[in-house]
Amino acid sequence: MPANVTSDRDFRGYAGRPPQVRWPNGARLALSIVVNVEEGAELSIGAGDERNESVYETIDEIIGARDLCMESHFEYGPRAGWPRIRALLAGYGVAATLNANGRALALSPWIAREGVADGHEVAAHGWRWERHALMDEAREREAIARTVAAITATAGSPPRGWHTRSATSVNTRRLLLEHGGFLYDSNAYNDDVPYLVREAGEDCLILPYAFDTNDMRFQPGGGFIFADDFARYCIEAFDRLYEEGAHAPRMMSVGLHLRIIGRPGRIGGLERFLAHVASKPGVWFARRDAIARHWLSAIGRDDIVRRALGADAA
């Protein structure tokens, strides 16, 4: 490699030697179930947006007119998918993170209320279901503020985590620090454990997310067809991380969507996965805010918790 090649990217991470953090009660693995609540926040001319969303059950973007077919697909999530997912999580006693768009909760506020009543965390997924990569700073600052306001109004407390749809902007983490109140950022896919990054002179906690152990792979071309595809893949990932967790901390993220895994032909895959996990001792089903607080305390960085949560840090 030429000597003059440089990058601000981190390819080394912990170099195979993460901090020896032990999860509560000696658990081998922290399992984070993330339920994405996006329905109603998808781009839609019917909602006054500049275009229609093109990513859903079929590839058929309607340009220049309202797409009632696409809107109906997204409506399935709150109407039918959420009750199924909610019941399954409750049946296994899973504390999950609802990764919610602000506009989605403004339109379906009962999801936030029911999630909080069930003991779930409500984290921020942006105002609309859109990438932030090309947003100018002022527009992104407004999107963060609107998201926090909507979640606070529906869930009763502000979000402590943030995860933009796919690509963030180069300003996102700095703007989250500027807004305040955020304990962690999940806009990374590069590790199996939390880690710190330096942003605007402050240390920030990153809780990596995952696109492979994710029901989005039921979308066209994603590789999952049958419910068992999801179950088998997630079980394989879990078993490997569980084995490694005997010697080093491991975290697993499983991404769900109301309109995707909530379908009757797919929900069984989630049920089979949860049944497999529940049969193993030493698994911590954890909200992401709980993982963040535990990790920061274990590495001696309660100052980051106090900075983010203020009076709520106790």
mmCIF file of C-alpha atoms in Angstrom:
data_model
loop_
_atom_site.group_PDB
_atom_site.id
_atom_site.type_symbol
_atom_site.label_atom_id
_atom_site.label_comp_id
_atom_site.label_asym_id
_atom_site.label_seq_id
_atom_site.Cartn_x
_atom_site.Cartn_y
_atom_site.Cartn_z
ATOM 1 C CA MET A 1 0.000 0.000 0.000
ATOM 2 C CA PRO A 2 1.402 3.434 -0.865
ATOM 3 C CA ALA A 3 2.660 5.190 2.240
ATOM 4 C CA ASN A 4 0.591 8.311 1.536
ATOM 5 C CA VAL A 5 -2.813 6.575 1.747
ATOM 6 C CA THR A 6 -4.738 7.837 4.789
ATOM 7 C CA SER A 7 -8.309 7.610 6.036
ATOM 8 C CA ASP A 8 -10.399 8.722 8.992
ATOM 9 C CA ARG A 9 -12.090 5.282 9.011
ATOM 10 C CA ASP A 10 -11.309 2.759 11.752
ATOM 11 C CA PHE A 11 -10.654 -0.712 10.366
ATOM 12 C CA ARG A 12 -8.975 -2.032 13.532
ATOM 13 C CA GLY A 13 -11.514 -1.410 16.294
ATOM 14 C CA TYR A 14 -10.653 -3.361 19.439
ATOM 15 C CA ALA A 15 -8.236 -5.579 17.472
ATOM 16 C CA GLY A 16 -9.884 -8.659 18.945
ATOM 17 C CA ARG A 17 -9.431 -7.425 22.522
ATOM 18 C CA PRO A 18 -12.609 -5.628 23.596
ATOM 19 C CA PRO A 19 -13.023 -4.430 27.185
ATOM 20 C CA GLN A 20 -13.870 -7.332 29.470
ATOM 21 C CA VAL A 21 -17.372 -6.120 30.158
ATOM 22 C CA ARG A 22 -19.680 -8.685 31.752
ATOM 23 C CA TRP A 23 -23.382 -8.401 31.100
ATOM 24 C CA PRO A 24 -25.878 -8.470 34.004
ATOM 25 C CA ASN A 25 -26.128 -11.779 35.864
ATOM 26 C CA GLY A 26 -23.170 -13.109 33.935
ATOM 27 C CA ALA A 27 -25.065 -13.295 30.647
ATOM 28 C CA ARG A 28 -23.048 -14.358 27.617
ATOM 29 C CA LEU A 29 -24.909 -12.191 25.164
ATOM 30 C CA ALA A 30 -26.883 -8.963 25.105
ATOM 31 C CA LEU A 31 -29.700 -9.477 22.597
ATOM 32 C CA SER A 32 -31.244 -6.299 21.224
ATOM 33 C CA ILE A 33 -34.577 -6.671 19.427
ATOM 34 C CA VAL A 34 -35.264 -3.526 17.409
ATOM 35 C CA VAL A 35 -38.782 -2.951 16.089
ATOM 36 C CA ASN A 36 -38.741 -0.275 13.411
ATOM 37 C CA VAL A 37 -41.883 1.880 13.368
ATOM 38 C CA GLU A 38 -41.806 3.687 10.023
ATOM 39 C CA GLU A 39 -45.323 3.451 8.657
ATOM 40 C CA GLY A 40 -46.742 6.873 7.881
ATOM 41 C CA ALA A 41 -43.263 8.368 7.673
ATOM 42 C CA GLU A 42 -42.491 6.874 4.257
ATOM 43 C CA LEU A 43 -42.243 9.420 1.451
ATOM 44 C CA SER A 44 -45.670 9.899 -0.079
ATOM 45 C CA ILE A 45 -47.107 12.487 -2.419
ATOM 46 C CA GLY A 46 -50.350 11.915 -0.524
ATOM 47 C CA ALA A 47 -48.631 13.277 2.607
ATOM 48 C CA GLY A 48 -47.306 16.316 0.755
ATOM 49 C CA ASP A 49 -43.832 14.867 0.180
ATOM 50 C CA GLU A 50 -41.789 15.468 -2.942
ATOM 51 C CA ARG A 51 -42.049 11.866 -4.178
ATOM 52 C CA ASN A 52 -43.320 8.399 -3.307
ATOM 53 C CA GLU A 53 -41.370 5.691 -1.522
ATOM 54 C CA SER A 54 -40.119 2.964 -3.855
ATOM 55 C CA VAL A 55 -38.924 0.359 -1.306
ATOM 56 C CA TYR A 56 -41.694 -1.978 -0.198
ATOM 57 C CA GLU A 57 -43.162 -5.377 -1.133
ATOM 58 C CA THR A 58 -42.915 -4.691 -4.852
ATOM 59 C CA ILE A 59 -40.660 -2.614 -7.076
ATOM 60 C CA ASP A 60 -43.075 -0.280 -8.813
ATOM 61 C CA GLU A 61 -42.472 3.381 -8.019
ATOM 62 C CA ILE A 62 -45.296 5.706 -9.076
ATOM 63 C CA ILE A 63 -43.924 9.065 -10.161
ATOM 64 C CA GLY A 64 -45.963 12.234 -10.183
ATOM 65 C CA ALA A 65 -49.157 10.837 -8.657
ATOM 66 C CA ARG A 66 -50.353 9.521 -5.314
ATOM 67 C CA ASP A 67 -49.492 5.823 -4.857
ATOM 68 C CA LEU A 68 -52.433 4.278 -3.020
ATOM 69 C CA CYS A 69 -51.002 0.776 -3.442
ATOM 70 C CA MET A 70 -47.763 1.702 -1.662
ATOM 71 C CA GLU A 71 -49.649 3.552 1.074
ATOM 72 C CA SER A 72 -51.809 0.502 1.703
ATOM 73 C CA HIS A 73 -48.740 -1.724 2.064
ATOM 74 C CA PHE A 74 -47.360 0.541 4.783
ATOM 75 C CA GLU A 75 -50.731 0.733 6.555
ATOM 76 C CA TYR A 76 -50.546 -3.016 7.152
ATOM 77 C CA GLY A 77 -47.868 -2.538 9.796
ATOM 78 C CA PRO A 78 -49.822 -0.555 12.409
ATOM 79 C CA ARG A 79 -53.136 -2.291 11.610
ATOM 80 C CA ALA A 80 -52.094 -5.963 11.645
ATOM 81 C CA GLY A 81 -48.333 -6.335 12.081
ATOM 82 C CA TRP A 82 -47.895 -4.459 15.348
ATOM 83 C CA PRO A 83 -50.508 -6.475 17.302
ATOM 84 C CA ARG A 84 -48.827 -9.740 16.243
ATOM 85 C CA ILE A 85 -45.331 -8.562 17.084
ATOM 86 C CA ARG A 86 -46.468 -6.995 20.344
ATOM 87 C CA ALA A 87 -48.138 -10.210 21.511
ATOM 88 C CA LEU A 88 -45.108 -12.329 20.612
ATOM 89 C CA LEU A 89 -42.657 -10.076 22.444
ATOM 90 C CA ALA A 90 -44.904 -10.048 25.504
ATOM 91 C CA GLY A 91 -45.223 -13.822 25.403
ATOM 92 C CA TYR A 92 -41.449 -14.217 25.646
ATOM 93 C CA GLY A 93 -40.959 -11.344 28.085
ATOM 94 C CA VAL A 94 -38.760 -9.435 25.648
ATOM 95 C CA ALA A 95 -37.837 -5.823 26.376
ATOM 96 C CA ALA A 96 -37.272 -4.282 22.953
ATOM 97 C CA THR A 97 -36.402 -0.950 21.387
ATOM 98 C CA LEU A 98 -39.016 0.670 19.155
ATOM 99 C CA ASN A 99 -36.985 2.547 16.576
ATOM 100 C CA ALA A 100 -39.598 5.085 15.559
ATOM 101 C CA ASN A 101 -39.984 7.859 13.033
ATOM 102 C CA GLY A 102 -41.512 10.974 14.511
ATOM 103 C CA ARG A 103 -44.164 11.312 11.834
ATOM 104 C CA ALA A 104 -45.096 7.638 12.182
ATOM 105 C CA LEU A 105 -45.857 8.057 15.882
ATOM 106 C CA ALA A 106 -47.688 11.314 15.269
ATOM 107 C CA LEU A 107 -50.066 9.309 13.060
ATOM 108 C CA SER A 108 -50.172 6.152 15.227
ATOM 109 C CA PRO A 109 -49.548 7.421 18.778
ATOM 110 C CA TRP A 110 -51.063 4.302 20.352
ATOM 111 C CA ILE A 111 -48.003 2.319 19.266
ATOM 112 C CA ALA A 112 -45.791 4.483 21.476
ATOM 113 C CA ARG A 113 -48.232 4.277 24.385
ATOM 114 C CA GLU A 114 -48.584 0.507 24.095
ATOM 115 C CA GLY A 115 -44.835 0.051 23.683
ATOM 116 C CA VAL A 116 -44.067 2.035 26.816
ATOM 117 C CA ALA A 117 -46.788 0.159 28.727
ATOM 118 C CA ASP A 118 -45.077 -3.106 27.702
ATOM 119 C CA GLY A 119 -41.697 -1.899 28.960
ATOM 120 C CA HIS A 120 -40.115 -1.101 25.603
ATOM 121 C CA GLU A 121 -37.832 1.803 24.807
ATOM 122 C CA VAL A 122 -38.856 4.323 22.135
ATOM 123 C CA ALA A 123 -35.796 5.542 20.225
ATOM 124 C CA ALA A 124 -35.515 7.992 17.336
ATOM 125 C CA HIS A 125 -35.440 7.004 13.671
ATOM 126 C CA GLY A 126 -35.732 10.456 12.134
ATOM 127 C CA TRP A 127 -38.798 12.539 11.314
ATOM 128 C CA ARG A 128 -39.484 10.954 7.931
ATOM 129 C CA TRP A 129 -38.198 7.567 6.774
ATOM 130 C CA GLU A 130 -35.382 9.027 4.706
ATOM 131 C CA ARG A 131 -31.633 9.207 4.441
ATOM 132 C CA HIS A 132 -29.843 12.184 5.966
ATOM 133 C CA ALA A 133 -26.718 11.965 3.820
ATOM 134 C CA LEU A 134 -27.584 14.897 1.548
ATOM 135 C CA MET A 135 -29.414 17.083 4.066
ATOM 136 C CA ASP A 136 -28.081 20.547 4.708
ATOM 137 C CA GLU A 137 -27.310 21.327 8.336
ATOM 138 C CA ALA A 138 -30.327 23.515 9.033
ATOM 139 C CA ARG A 139 -32.774 20.978 7.640
ATOM 140 C CA GLU A 140 -31.199 18.121 9.584
ATOM 141 C CA ARG A 141 -31.219 20.131 12.812
ATOM 142 C CA GLU A 142 -34.945 20.718 12.320
ATOM 143 C CA ALA A 143 -35.567 17.018 11.574
ATOM 144 C CA ILE A 144 -33.860 15.999 14.824
ATOM 145 C CA ALA A 145 -35.880 18.518 16.841
ATOM 146 C CA ARG A 146 -39.203 17.467 15.272
ATOM 147 C CA THR A 147 -38.422 13.800 15.899
ATOM 148 C CA VAL A 148 -37.621 14.375 19.564
ATOM 149 C CA ALA A 149 -40.748 16.486 20.036
ATOM 150 C CA ALA A 150 -43.022 13.859 18.456
ATOM 151 C CA ILE A 151 -41.576 10.980 20.472
ATOM 152 C CA THR A 152 -41.699 12.956 23.709
ATOM 153 C CA ALA A 153 -45.352 13.812 23.079
ATOM 154 C CA THR A 154 -46.409 10.239 22.324
ATOM 155 C CA ALA A 155 -44.085 8.162 24.510
ATOM 156 C CA GLY A 156 -44.000 10.533 27.476
ATOM 157 C CA SER A 157 -40.213 10.945 27.506
ATOM 158 C CA PRO A 158 -37.557 11.929 24.961
ATOM 159 C CA PRO A 159 -35.634 9.354 22.947
ATOM 160 C CA ARG A 160 -32.181 8.387 24.186
ATOM 161 C CA GLY A 161 -30.988 6.692 21.005
ATOM 162 C CA TRP A 162 -30.796 7.692 17.350
ATOM 163 C CA HIS A 163 -30.675 5.690 14.137
ATOM 164 C CA THR A 164 -31.116 7.320 10.748
ATOM 165 C CA ARG A 165 -32.425 5.278 7.833
ATOM 166 C CA SER A 166 -29.232 4.004 6.210
ATOM 167 C CA ALA A 167 -26.816 6.846 5.490
ATOM 168 C CA THR A 168 -26.352 9.721 7.916
ATOM 169 C CA SER A 169 -24.821 13.045 7.008
ATOM 170 C CA VAL A 170 -21.333 14.018 8.105
ATOM 171 C CA ASN A 171 -23.030 16.376 10.575
ATOM 172 C CA THR A 172 -25.447 13.954 12.250
ATOM 173 C CA ARG A 173 -23.461 13.020 15.359
ATOM 174 C CA ARG A 174 -22.402 16.594 15.991
ATOM 175 C CA LEU A 175 -26.005 17.757 15.688
ATOM 176 C CA LEU A 176 -27.156 15.045 18.100
ATOM 177 C CA LEU A 177 -24.616 16.311 20.628
ATOM 178 C CA GLU A 178 -25.760 19.856 20.003
ATOM 179 C CA HIS A 179 -29.389 18.925 20.622
ATOM 180 C CA GLY A 180 -28.503 16.927 23.730
ATOM 181 C CA GLY A 181 -30.245 14.082 25.498
ATOM 182 C CA PHE A 182 -28.896 11.238 23.351
ATOM 183 C CA LEU A 183 -27.121 8.382 25.091
ATOM 184 C CA TYR A 184 -26.149 6.390 22.014
ATOM 185 C CA ASP A 185 -26.065 6.376 18.216
ATOM 186 C CA SER A 186 -26.768 3.211 16.205
ATOM 187 C CA ASN A 187 -25.636 4.460 12.815
ATOM 188 C CA ALA A 188 -22.849 1.910 12.413
ATOM 189 C CA TYR A 189 -22.645 -1.680 11.231
ATOM 190 C CA ASN A 190 -19.011 -2.427 11.944
ATOM 191 C CA ASP A 191 -18.779 -4.432 15.178
ATOM 192 C CA ASP A 192 -20.451 -6.878 17.551
ATOM 193 C CA VAL A 193 -19.935 -4.740 20.672
ATOM 194 C CA PRO A 194 -20.406 -1.075 21.611
ATOM 195 C CA TYR A 195 -17.512 1.356 21.274
ATOM 196 C CA LEU A 196 -16.670 5.045 21.677
ATOM 197 C CA VAL A 197 -15.928 7.593 18.973
ATOM 198 C CA ARG A 198 -14.729 11.168 19.296
ATOM 199 C CA GLU A 199 -17.036 13.826 17.858
ATOM 200 C CA ALA A 200 -16.834 17.600 18.306
ATOM 201 C CA GLY A 201 -14.517 17.173 21.271
ATOM 202 C CA GLU A 202 -16.799 14.669 23.049
ATOM 203 C CA ASP A 203 -16.818 10.894 23.401
ATOM 204 C CA CYS A 204 -19.975 9.299 21.977
ATOM 205 C CA LEU A 205 -21.199 5.734 22.416
ATOM 206 C CA ILE A 206 -21.966 3.713 19.301
ATOM 207 C CA LEU A 207 -24.247 0.676 19.523
ATOM 208 C CA PRO A 208 -23.770 -1.062 16.158
ATOM 209 C CA TYR A 209 -26.822 -2.252 14.245
ATOM 210 C CA ALA A 210 -27.075 -5.054 11.657
ATOM 211 C CA PHE A 211 -28.629 -5.478 8.222
ATOM 212 C CA ASP A 212 -28.028 -9.236 7.975
ATOM 213 C CA THR A 213 -30.057 -10.354 11.027
ATOM 214 C CA ASN A 214 -32.890 -8.207 9.792
ATOM 215 C CA ASP A 215 -36.299 -8.891 8.264
ATOM 216 C CA MET A 216 -35.581 -6.290 5.576
ATOM 217 C CA ARG A 217 -34.056 -9.245 3.726
ATOM 218 C CA PHE A 218 -37.605 -10.364 2.901
ATOM 219 C CA GLN A 219 -37.737 -7.418 0.499
ATOM 220 C CA PRO A 220 -37.275 -8.241 -3.195
ATOM 221 C CA GLY A 221 -33.756 -9.509 -3.774
ATOM 222 C CA GLY A 222 -32.932 -9.689 -0.066
ATOM 223 C CA GLY A 223 -32.503 -13.465 0.130
ATOM 224 C CA PHE A 224 -35.259 -14.399 2.601
ATOM 225 C CA ILE A 225 -38.352 -16.078 1.166
ATOM 226 C CA PHE A 226 -39.796 -18.284 3.892
ATOM 227 C CA ALA A 227 -40.175 -17.624 7.611
ATOM 228 C CA ASP A 228 -37.608 -20.342 8.265
ATOM 229 C CA ASP A 229 -35.003 -18.419 6.257
ATOM 230 C CA PHE A 230 -35.145 -15.657 8.852
ATOM 231 C CA ALA A 231 -35.165 -18.106 11.768
ATOM 232 C CA ARG A 232 -32.264 -20.213 10.478
ATOM 233 C CA TYR A 233 -30.029 -17.247 9.718
ATOM 234 C CA CYS A 234 -30.686 -15.481 13.022
ATOM 235 C CA ILE A 235 -30.218 -18.729 14.968
ATOM 236 C CA GLU A 236 -26.874 -19.335 13.244
ATOM 237 C CA ALA A 237 -25.734 -15.817 14.139
ATOM 238 C CA PHE A 238 -26.977 -16.168 17.697
ATOM 239 C CA ASP A 239 -25.286 -19.533 18.247
ATOM 240 C CA ARG A 240 -21.910 -18.205 17.086
ATOM 241 C CA LEU A 241 -22.116 -15.054 19.210
ATOM 242 C CA TYR A 242 -23.359 -17.078 22.178
ATOM 243 C CA GLU A 243 -20.344 -19.361 21.878
ATOM 244 C CA GLU A 244 -17.947 -16.416 21.626
ATOM 245 C CA GLY A 245 -19.716 -14.761 24.552
ATOM 246 C CA ALA A 246 -18.233 -17.332 26.907
ATOM 247 C CA HIS A 247 -14.890 -15.539 26.533
ATOM 248 C CA ALA A 248 -15.660 -11.954 25.444
ATOM 249 C CA PRO A 249 -18.632 -9.573 25.476
ATOM 250 C CA ARG A 250 -20.979 -9.912 22.535
ATOM 251 C CA MET A 251 -24.070 -8.020 21.414
ATOM 252 C CA MET A 252 -26.584 -9.105 18.774
ATOM 253 C CA SER A 253 -29.076 -6.845 17.024
ATOM 254 C CA VAL A 254 -32.174 -8.227 15.304
ATOM 255 C CA GLY A 255 -34.062 -5.723 13.153
ATOM 256 C CA LEU A 256 -37.819 -6.034 12.642
ATOM 257 C CA HIS A 257 -40.426 -3.995 10.773
ATOM 258 C CA LEU A 258 -44.150 -3.936 11.467
ATOM 259 C CA ARG A 259 -45.136 -4.380 7.817
ATOM 260 C CA ILE A 260 -42.557 -7.097 7.123
ATOM 261 C CA ILE A 261 -42.140 -9.649 9.927
ATOM 262 C CA GLY A 262 -45.709 -8.882 11.024
ATOM 263 C CA ARG A 263 -47.103 -10.785 8.024
ATOM 264 C CA PRO A 264 -48.727 -14.142 8.879
ATOM 265 C CA GLY A 265 -46.326 -16.055 6.621
ATOM 266 C CA ARG A 266 -43.266 -14.539 8.330
ATOM 267 C CA ILE A 267 -44.070 -14.080 12.025
ATOM 268 C CA GLY A 268 -43.349 -17.752 12.656
ATOM 269 C CA GLY A 269 -39.696 -17.124 11.835
ATOM 270 C CA LEU A 270 -39.449 -14.653 14.686
ATOM 271 C CA GLU A 271 -41.297 -17.040 16.982
ATOM 272 C CA ARG A 272 -38.892 -19.880 16.191
ATOM 273 C CA PHE A 273 -35.913 -17.646 16.799
ATOM 274 C CA LEU A 274 -37.232 -16.411 20.149
ATOM 275 C CA ALA A 275 -38.029 -19.959 21.231
ATOM 276 C CA HIS A 276 -34.471 -21.038 20.429
ATOM 277 C CA VAL A 277 -32.955 -18.128 22.323
ATOM 278 C CA ALA A 278 -35.266 -18.606 25.295
ATOM 279 C CA SER A 279 -34.038 -22.195 25.629
ATOM 280 C CA LYS A 280 -30.482 -21.005 26.331
ATOM 281 C CA PRO A 281 -29.283 -19.791 29.746
ATOM 282 C CA GLY A 282 -27.330 -16.570 30.007
ATOM 283 C CA VAL A 283 -29.065 -14.360 27.450
ATOM 284 C CA TRP A 284 -29.931 -10.761 28.323
ATOM 285 C CA PHE A 285 -32.917 -9.491 26.324
ATOM 286 C CA ALA A 286 -32.136 -5.800 26.593
ATOM 287 C CA ARG A 287 -33.334 -2.439 25.417
ATOM 288 C CA ARG A 288 -30.604 -0.479 23.715
ATOM 289 C CA ASP A 289 -30.649 2.264 26.318
ATOM 290 C CA ALA A 290 -30.050 -0.381 29.001
ATOM 291 C CA ILE A 291 -27.131 -1.820 27.019
ATOM 292 C CA ALA A 292 -25.679 1.668 26.637
ATOM 293 C CA ARG A 293 -25.929 2.495 30.322
ATOM 294 C CA HIS A 294 -24.463 -0.839 31.394
ATOM 295 C CA TRP A 295 -21.535 -0.631 28.979
ATOM 296 C CA LEU A 296 -20.665 2.951 29.909
ATOM 297 C CA SER A 297 -20.784 2.152 33.617
ATOM 298 C CA ALA A 298 -18.637 -0.953 33.118
ATOM 299 C CA ILE A 299 -15.906 0.996 31.299
ATOM 300 C CA GLY A 300 -15.978 3.818 33.845
ATOM 301 C CA ARG A 301 -17.734 6.420 31.674
ATOM 302 C CA ASP A 302 -20.750 7.376 33.750
ATOM 303 C CA ASP A 303 -19.874 10.960 32.822
ATOM 304 C CA ILE A 304 -21.317 10.297 29.356
ATOM 305 C CA VAL A 305 -24.559 9.094 30.952
ATOM 306 C CA ARG A 306 -24.731 12.234 33.103
ATOM 307 C CA ARG A 307 -24.025 14.463 30.110
ATOM 308 C CA ALA A 308 -26.796 12.853 28.085
ATOM 309 C CA LEU A 309 -29.442 12.282 30.723
ATOM 310 C CA GLY A 310 -28.825 15.033 33.251
ATOM 311 C CA ALA A 311 -31.158 14.610 36.225
ATOM 312 C CA ASP A 312 -32.436 11.316 34.760
ATOM 313 C CA ALA A 313 -28.974 9.725 35.009
ATOM 314 C CA ALA A 314 -29.540 8.460 38.533
#
